[in-house]
Coordinates of C-alpha atoms and ligand atoms in Angstrom, one line a residue:
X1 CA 12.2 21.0 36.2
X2 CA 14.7 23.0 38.3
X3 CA 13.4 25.0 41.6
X4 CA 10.7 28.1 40.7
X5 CA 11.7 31.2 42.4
X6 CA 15.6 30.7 42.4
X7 CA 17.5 34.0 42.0
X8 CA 17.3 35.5 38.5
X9 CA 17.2 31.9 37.1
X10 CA 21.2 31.0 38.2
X11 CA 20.9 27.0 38.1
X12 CA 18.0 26.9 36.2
X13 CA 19.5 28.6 33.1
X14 CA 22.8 26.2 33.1
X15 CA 20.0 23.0 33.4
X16 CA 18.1 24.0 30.5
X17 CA 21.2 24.3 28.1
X18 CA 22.5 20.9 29.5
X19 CA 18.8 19.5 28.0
X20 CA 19.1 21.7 24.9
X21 CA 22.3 20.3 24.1
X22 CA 21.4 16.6 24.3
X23 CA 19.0 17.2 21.9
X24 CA 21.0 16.7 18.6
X25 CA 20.0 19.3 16.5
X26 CA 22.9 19.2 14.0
X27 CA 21.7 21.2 10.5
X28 CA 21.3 19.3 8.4
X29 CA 19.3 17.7 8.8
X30 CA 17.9 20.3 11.8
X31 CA 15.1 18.1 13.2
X32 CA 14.8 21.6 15.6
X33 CA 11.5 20.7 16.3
X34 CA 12.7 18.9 19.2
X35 CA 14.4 21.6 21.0
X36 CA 10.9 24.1 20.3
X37 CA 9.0 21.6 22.3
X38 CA 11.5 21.4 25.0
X39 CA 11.4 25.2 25.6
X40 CA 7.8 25.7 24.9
X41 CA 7.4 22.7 27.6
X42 CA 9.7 24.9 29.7
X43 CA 7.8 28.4 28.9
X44 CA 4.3 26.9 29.1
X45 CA 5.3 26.0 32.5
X46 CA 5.8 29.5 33.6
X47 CA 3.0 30.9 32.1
X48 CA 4.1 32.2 28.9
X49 CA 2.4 32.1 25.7
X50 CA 4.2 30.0 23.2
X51 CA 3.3 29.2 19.4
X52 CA 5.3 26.6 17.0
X53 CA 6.1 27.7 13.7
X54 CA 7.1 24.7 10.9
X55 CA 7.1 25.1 6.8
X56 CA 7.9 21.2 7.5
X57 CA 7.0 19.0 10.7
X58 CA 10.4 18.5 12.1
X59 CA 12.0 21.9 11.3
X60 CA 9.9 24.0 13.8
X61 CA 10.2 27.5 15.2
X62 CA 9.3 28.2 18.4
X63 CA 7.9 32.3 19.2
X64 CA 7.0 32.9 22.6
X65 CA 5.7 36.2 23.9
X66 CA 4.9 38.1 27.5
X67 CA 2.5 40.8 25.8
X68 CA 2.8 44.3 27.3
X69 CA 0.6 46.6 29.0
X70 CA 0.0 49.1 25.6
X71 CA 2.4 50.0 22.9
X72 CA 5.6 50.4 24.3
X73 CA 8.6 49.7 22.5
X74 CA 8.9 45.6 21.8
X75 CA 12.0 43.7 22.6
X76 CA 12.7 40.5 20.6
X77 CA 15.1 38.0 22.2
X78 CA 16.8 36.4 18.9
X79 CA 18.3 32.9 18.4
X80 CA 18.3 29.7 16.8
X81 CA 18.4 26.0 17.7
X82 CA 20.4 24.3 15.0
X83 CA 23.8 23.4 15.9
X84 CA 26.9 22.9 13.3
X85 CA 28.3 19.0 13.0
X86 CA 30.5 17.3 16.1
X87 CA 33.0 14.9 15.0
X88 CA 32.8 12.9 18.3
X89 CA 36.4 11.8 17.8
X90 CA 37.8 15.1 18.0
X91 CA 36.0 15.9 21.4
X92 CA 37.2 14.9 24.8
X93 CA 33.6 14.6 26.2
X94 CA 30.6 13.7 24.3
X95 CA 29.6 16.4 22.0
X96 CA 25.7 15.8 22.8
X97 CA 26.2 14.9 26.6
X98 CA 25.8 18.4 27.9
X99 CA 27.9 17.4 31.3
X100 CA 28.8 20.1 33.8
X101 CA 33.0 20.0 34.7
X102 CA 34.6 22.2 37.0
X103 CA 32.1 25.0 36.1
X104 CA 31.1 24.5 32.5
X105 CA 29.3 22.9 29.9
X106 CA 30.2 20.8 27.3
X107 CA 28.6 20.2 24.2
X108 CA 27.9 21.6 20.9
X109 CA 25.8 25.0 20.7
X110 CA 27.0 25.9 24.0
X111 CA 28.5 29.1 22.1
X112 CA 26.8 29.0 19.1
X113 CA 24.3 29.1 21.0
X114 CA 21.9 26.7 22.9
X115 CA 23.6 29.1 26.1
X116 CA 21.8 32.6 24.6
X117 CA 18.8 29.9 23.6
X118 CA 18.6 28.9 27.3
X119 CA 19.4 32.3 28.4
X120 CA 16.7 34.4 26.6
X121 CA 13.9 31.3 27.6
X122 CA 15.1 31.7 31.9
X123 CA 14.6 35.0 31.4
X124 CA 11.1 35.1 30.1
X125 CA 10.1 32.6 32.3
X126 CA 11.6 34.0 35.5
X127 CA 10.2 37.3 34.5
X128 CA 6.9 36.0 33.9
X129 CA 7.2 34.0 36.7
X130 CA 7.4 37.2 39.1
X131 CA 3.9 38.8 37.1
X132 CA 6.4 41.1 34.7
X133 CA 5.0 42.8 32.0
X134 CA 6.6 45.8 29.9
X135 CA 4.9 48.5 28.3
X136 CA 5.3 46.7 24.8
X137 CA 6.3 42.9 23.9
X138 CA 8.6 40.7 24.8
X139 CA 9.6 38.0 22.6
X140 CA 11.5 35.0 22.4
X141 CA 12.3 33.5 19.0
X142 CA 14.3 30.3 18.7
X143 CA 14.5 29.6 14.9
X144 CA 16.0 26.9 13.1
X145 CA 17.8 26.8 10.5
X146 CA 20.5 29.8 11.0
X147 CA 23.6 27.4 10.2
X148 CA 22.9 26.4 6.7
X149 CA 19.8 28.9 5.9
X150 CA 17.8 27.5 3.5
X151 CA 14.4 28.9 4.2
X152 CA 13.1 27.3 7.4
X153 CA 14.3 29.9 9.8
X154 CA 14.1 33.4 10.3
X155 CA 14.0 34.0 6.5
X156 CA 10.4 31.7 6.6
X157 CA 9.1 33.7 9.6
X158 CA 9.5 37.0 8.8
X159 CA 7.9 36.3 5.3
X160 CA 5.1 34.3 6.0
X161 CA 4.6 35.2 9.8
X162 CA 6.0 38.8 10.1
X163 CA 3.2 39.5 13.1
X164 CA 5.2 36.9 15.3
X165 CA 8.5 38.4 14.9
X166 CA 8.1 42.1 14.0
X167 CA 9.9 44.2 17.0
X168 CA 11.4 47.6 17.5
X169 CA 14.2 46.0 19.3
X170 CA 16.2 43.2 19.3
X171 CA 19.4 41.4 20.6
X172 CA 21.2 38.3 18.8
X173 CA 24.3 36.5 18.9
X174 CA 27.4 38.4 17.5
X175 CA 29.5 39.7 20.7
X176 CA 29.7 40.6 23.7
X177 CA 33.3 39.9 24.5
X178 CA 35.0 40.8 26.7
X179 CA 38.3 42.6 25.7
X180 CA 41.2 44.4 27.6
X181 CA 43.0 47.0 25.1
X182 CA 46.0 49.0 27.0
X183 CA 44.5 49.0 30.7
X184 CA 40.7 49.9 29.7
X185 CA 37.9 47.2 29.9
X186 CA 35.4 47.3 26.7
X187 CA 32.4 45.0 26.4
X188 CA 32.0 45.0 22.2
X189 CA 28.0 45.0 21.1
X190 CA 27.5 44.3 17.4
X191 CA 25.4 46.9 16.1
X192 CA 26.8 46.1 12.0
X193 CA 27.8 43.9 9.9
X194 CA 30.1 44.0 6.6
X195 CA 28.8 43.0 3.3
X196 CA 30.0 39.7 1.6
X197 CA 30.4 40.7 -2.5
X198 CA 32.8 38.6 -4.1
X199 CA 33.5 39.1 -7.6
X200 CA 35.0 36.5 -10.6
X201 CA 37.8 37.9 -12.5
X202 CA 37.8 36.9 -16.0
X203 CA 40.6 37.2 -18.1
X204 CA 40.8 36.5 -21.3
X205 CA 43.7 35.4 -23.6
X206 CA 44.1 33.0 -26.7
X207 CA 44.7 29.8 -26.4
X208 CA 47.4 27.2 -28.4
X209 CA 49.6 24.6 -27.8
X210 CA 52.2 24.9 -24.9
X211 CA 55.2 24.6 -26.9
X212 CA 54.2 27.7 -29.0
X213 CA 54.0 30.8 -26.4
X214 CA 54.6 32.9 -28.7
X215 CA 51.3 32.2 -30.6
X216 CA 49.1 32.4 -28.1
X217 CA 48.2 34.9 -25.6
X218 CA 48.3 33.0 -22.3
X219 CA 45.0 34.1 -19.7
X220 CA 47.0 33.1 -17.0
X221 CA 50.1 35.2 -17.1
X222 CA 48.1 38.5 -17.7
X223 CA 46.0 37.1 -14.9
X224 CA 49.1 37.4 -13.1
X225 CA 50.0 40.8 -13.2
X226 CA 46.0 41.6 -12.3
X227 CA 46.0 39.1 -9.2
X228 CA 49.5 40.7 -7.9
X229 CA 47.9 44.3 -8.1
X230 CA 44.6 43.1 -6.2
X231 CA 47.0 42.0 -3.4
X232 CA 48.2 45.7 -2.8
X233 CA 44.8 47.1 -2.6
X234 CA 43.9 49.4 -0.2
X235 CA 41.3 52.0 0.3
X236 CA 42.0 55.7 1.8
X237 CA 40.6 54.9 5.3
X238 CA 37.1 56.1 6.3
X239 CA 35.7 56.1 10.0
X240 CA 32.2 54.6 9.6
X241 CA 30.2 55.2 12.9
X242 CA 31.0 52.0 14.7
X243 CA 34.4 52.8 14.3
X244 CA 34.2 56.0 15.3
X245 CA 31.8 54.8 18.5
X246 CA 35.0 52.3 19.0
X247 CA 37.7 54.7 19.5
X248 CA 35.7 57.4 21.4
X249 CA 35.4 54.4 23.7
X250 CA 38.5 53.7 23.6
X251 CA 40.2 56.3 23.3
X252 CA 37.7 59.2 24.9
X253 CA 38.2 61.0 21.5
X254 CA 37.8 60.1 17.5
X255 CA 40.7 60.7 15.8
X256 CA 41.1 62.0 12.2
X257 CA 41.2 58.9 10.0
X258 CA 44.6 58.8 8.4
X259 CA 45.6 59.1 12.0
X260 CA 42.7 56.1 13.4
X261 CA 45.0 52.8 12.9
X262 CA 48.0 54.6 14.8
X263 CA 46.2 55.9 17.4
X264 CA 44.5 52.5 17.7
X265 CA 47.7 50.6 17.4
X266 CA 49.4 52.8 20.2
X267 CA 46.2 52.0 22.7
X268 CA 46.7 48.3 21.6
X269 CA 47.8 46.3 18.9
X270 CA 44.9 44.3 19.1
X271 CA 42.7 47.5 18.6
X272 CA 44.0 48.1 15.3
X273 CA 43.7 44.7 14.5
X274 CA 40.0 44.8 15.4
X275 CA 39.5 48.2 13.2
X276 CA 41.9 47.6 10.1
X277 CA 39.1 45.4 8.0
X278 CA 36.7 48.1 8.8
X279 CA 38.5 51.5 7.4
X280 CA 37.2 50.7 3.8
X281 CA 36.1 47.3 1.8
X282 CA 38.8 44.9 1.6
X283 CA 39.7 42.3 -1.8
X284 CA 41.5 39.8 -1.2
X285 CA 41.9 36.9 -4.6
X286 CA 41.3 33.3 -3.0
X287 CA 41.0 30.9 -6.4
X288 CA 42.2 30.7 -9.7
X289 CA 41.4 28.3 -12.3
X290 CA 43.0 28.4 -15.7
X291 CA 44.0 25.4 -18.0
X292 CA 43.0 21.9 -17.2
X293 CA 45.5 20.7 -19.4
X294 CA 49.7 20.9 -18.9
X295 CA 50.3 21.2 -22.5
X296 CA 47.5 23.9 -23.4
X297 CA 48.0 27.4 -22.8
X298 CA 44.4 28.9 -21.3
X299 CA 42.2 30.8 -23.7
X300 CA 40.6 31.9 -20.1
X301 CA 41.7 32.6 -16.6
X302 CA 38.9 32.8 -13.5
X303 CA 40.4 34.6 -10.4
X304 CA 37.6 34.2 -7.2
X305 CA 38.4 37.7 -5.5
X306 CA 36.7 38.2 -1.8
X307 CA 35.4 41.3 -1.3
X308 CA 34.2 42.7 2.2
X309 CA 32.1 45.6 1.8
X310 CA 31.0 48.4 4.9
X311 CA 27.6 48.8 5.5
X312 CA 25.9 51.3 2.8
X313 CA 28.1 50.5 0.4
X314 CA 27.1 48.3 -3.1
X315 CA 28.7 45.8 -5.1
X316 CA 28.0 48.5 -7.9
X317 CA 29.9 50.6 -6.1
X318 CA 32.6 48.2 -6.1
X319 CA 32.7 46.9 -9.2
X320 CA 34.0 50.7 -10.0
X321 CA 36.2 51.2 -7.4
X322 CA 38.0 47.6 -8.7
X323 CA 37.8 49.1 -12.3
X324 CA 39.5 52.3 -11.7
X325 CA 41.7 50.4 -9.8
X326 CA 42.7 47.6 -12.4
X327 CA 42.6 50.1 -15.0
X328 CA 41.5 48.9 -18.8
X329 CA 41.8 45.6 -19.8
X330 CA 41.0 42.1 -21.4
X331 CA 38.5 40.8 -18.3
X332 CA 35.3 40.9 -16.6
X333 CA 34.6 41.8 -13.5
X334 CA 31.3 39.7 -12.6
X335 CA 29.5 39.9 -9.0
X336 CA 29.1 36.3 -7.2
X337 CA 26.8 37.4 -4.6
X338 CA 25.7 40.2 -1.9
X339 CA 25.0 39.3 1.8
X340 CA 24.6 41.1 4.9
X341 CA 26.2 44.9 4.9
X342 CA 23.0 45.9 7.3
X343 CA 23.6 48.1 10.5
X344 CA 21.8 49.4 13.2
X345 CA 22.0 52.8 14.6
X346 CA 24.4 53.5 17.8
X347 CA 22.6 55.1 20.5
X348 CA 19.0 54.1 22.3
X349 CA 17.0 52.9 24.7
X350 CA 18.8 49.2 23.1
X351 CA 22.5 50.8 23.7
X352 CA 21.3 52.6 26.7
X353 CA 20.4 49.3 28.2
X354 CA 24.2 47.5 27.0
X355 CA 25.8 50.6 28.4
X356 CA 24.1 50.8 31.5
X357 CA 24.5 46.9 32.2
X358 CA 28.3 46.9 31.4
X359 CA 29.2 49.9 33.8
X360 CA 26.8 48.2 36.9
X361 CA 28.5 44.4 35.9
X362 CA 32.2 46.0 35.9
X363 CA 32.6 49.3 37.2
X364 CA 34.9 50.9 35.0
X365 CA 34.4 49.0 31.9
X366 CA 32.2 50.5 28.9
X367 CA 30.2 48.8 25.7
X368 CA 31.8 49.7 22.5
X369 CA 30.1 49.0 19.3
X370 CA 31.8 47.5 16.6
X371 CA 30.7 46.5 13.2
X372 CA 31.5 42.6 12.6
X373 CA 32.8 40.8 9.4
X374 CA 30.4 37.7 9.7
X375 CA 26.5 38.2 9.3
X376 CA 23.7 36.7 12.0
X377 CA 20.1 36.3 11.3
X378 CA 19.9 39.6 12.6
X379 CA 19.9 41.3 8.9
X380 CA 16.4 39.8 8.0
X381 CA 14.9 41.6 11.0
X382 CA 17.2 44.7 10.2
X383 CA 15.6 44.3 6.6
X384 CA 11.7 43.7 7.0
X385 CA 11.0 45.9 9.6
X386 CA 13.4 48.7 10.1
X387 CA 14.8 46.4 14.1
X388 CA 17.3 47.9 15.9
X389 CA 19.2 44.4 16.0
X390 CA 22.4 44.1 18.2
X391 CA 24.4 41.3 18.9
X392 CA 25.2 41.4 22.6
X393 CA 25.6 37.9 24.9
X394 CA 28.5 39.3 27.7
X395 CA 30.9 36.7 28.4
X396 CA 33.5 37.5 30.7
X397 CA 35.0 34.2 32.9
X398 CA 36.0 32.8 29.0
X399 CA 38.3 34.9 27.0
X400 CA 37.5 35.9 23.0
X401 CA 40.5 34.1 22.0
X402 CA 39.3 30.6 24.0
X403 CA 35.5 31.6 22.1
X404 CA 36.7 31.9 18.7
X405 CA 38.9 28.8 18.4
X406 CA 36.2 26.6 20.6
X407 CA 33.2 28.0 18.0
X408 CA 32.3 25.5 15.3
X409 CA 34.8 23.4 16.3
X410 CA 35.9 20.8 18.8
X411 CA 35.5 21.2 23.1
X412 CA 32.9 23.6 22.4
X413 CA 32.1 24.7 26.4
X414 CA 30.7 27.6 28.3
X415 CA 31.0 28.8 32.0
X416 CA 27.7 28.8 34.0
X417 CA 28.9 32.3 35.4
X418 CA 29.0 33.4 31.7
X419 CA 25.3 32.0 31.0
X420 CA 24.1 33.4 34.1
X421 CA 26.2 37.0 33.1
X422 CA 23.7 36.7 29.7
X423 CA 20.4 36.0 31.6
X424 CA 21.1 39.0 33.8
X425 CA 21.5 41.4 30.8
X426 CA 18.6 39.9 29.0
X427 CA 16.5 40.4 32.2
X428 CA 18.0 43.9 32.1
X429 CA 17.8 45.0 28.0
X430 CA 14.0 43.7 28.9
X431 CA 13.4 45.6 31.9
X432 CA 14.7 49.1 30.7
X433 CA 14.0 48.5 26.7
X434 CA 10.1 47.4 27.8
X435 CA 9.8 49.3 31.2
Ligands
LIG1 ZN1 25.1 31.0 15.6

């Protein structure tokens, strides 16, 4: 146990991840339950109410709760315990040794994200610790099951225990970087995410024997001609809200949106970069399949075509716009699948609290929301109970860039000062969202 009483949890938050990540919780197989005991060990300790979760032994969820004084607003501290696989070859250090060099720690889920896991427990047992309450609930839910998602996580709780995990509020992985676009200082908060709707294009043709073109009508070449217009699609740019919440940040004004990805670009290049997916849905074709054989010409072509959709929009709605597009023709256009596309509003006790953090962490610097291509568990809470769900865990001594490429991947490391930047806005979101 690390020393009760130490100032906002500083060591004590970088000693809990260093236990969380020697606990191999690599999904699949999960085996989660071991890092739900750890923390409800750790909570328990403080005082804090704690309750395992499991549709199967080993695969347990851990909710803990400091229950307010009536019905304020409740605040649920989101994350999950399962980590991606570590080739131990690739790594310099071990990936499940959870060392502590020249500042940070090592291991897998240090980003993704044993550090917001170990985060979001200091702070519920420091506040509890000092005889906190809020007005309304504060939660902690470490879930398992986030990396593959095959109904033991978040999905299982909120169906078959929505009373543990219902809240008004919550904050999740997703951002929080830290990013420098032409001399001003924005902290990004995920308050969106796009939707994932890609479609299969089939074509259709006739087929016959290779050394006869002319007899057949080949899938693949009219394919061709369909695949090459895909690649110049665009959509007329619209400025959703998060967009629009970006560039008044940036920018202190919104402007028109022909003019957004210029005026962006001029701040920053990297601005523009950040808003170009999110003016309008994007297609991009990523597989084709046609004949499995040299010598037959393909009765049938099927083009995979990726297609990222904003928030409020539908694969309906898409399936019309690529129609109109593509104009008539021999193919289908079939939906694969629709996930994510959920958003939370901008503005709120929730933003209040990321805005008010950001200006007293780094005078000068502001939280801008932005709307994220990826999707966190957050959507489920988004879904079942109408959550104001943001993904917010400030990092600021490790750079986005260093984040991205480390996530998921090999070297995977965080800064105590960043871990100990997250406990003090959780402590924070908690103590304005449940005053
Ligand atoms: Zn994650």
């Amino acid at each position: 146990m690390s020393v009760p009483g130490a100032v906002a949890g500083t060591s004590e938050v970088a000693d809990l991840l260093q236990r969380l990540i020697r606990l191999d919780t690599t999904n699949p197989p999960g085996n989660e339950t071991a890092a739900a005991e750890l923390l409800r060990d750790y909570l328990e300790a403080a005082g804090v109410e704690c309750a395992l979760y499991a549709r199967v032994p080993e695969r347990a969820n851990l909710v803990a709760r400091i229950r307010g004084r009536g019905d304020g607003p409740s605040l649920a501290l989101l994350s999950h315990t399962d980590v991606v696989l570590a080739d131990p070859h690739e790594w310099e250090r071990d990936p499940f040794g959870g060392e502590l060099v020249d500042g940070e720690i090592w291991g897998r889920g240090a980003l993704d994200m044993k550090g917001e896991v170990a985060a979001s427990a200091v702070t519920l047992a420091t506040l509890a610790r000092e005889g906190w309450r809020g007005s309304g609930d504060l939660i902690f839910v470490a879930s398992a099951d986030e990396e593959v998602g095959v109904g033991f996580g978040l999905q299982w709780l909120v169906e078959e225990h929505p009373g543990a995990v219902r809240a008004d509020f919550s904050v999740n992985e997703g951002a929080g970087d830290r990013v420098e676009l032409g001399g001003k200082v924005l902290y990004l908060c995920s308050t969106a995410e796009k939707m994932s709707s890609p479609f299969c294009l089939r074509v259709h043709g006739r087929s016959g024997h290779a050394s006869m073109p002319s007899i057949a009508d080949n899938a693949l070449v009219k394919a061709a001609t369909l695949v090459a217009r895909l690649g110049d699609f665009t959509m007329p740019p619209q400025l959703i809200p998060e967009v629009e919440g970006f560039l008044a940040a940036l920018l202190g004004e919104v402007p028109p949106a022909g003019g957004a990805l210029a005026a962006a670009r001029g701040a920053a290049p990297l601005a523009a970069e950040l808003i170009e997916p999110l003016l309008g849905m994007t297609v991009s074709p990523t597989k084709a399949h046609a004949s499995d054989k040299r010598n037959v010409i393909p009765a049938l072509c099927e083009i995979t075509v990726d297609v990222r959709l904003l928030p409020g929009e539908t694969p309906a709605g898409a399936e019309a716009v690529l129609r109109a597009y593509l104009g008539p023709g021999d193919y289908e256009l079939v939906n694969l699948e629709a996930q994510g596309g959920t958003r939370s509003a901008v503005g709120g006790p929730l933003w209040d609290a990321v805005q008010s953090f950001v200006g007293e962490e780094e005078p000068g610097a502001v939280a801008a929301p932005i709307c994220v291509a990826g999707f966190t568990d957050s959507h489920w809470l988004r879904e079942a109970f109408g959550t104001v769900a943001y993904g917010f865990f400030p990092a600021r001594a490790l750079d986005s860039e260093t984040a991205a490429r480390l996530i998921h991947s090999a070297n995977e490391r965080v800064p105590v000062s960043d871990l100990e930047l997250g406990t003090r806005f959780l402590r924070h979101a908690a103590q304005t969202v449940c005053a």
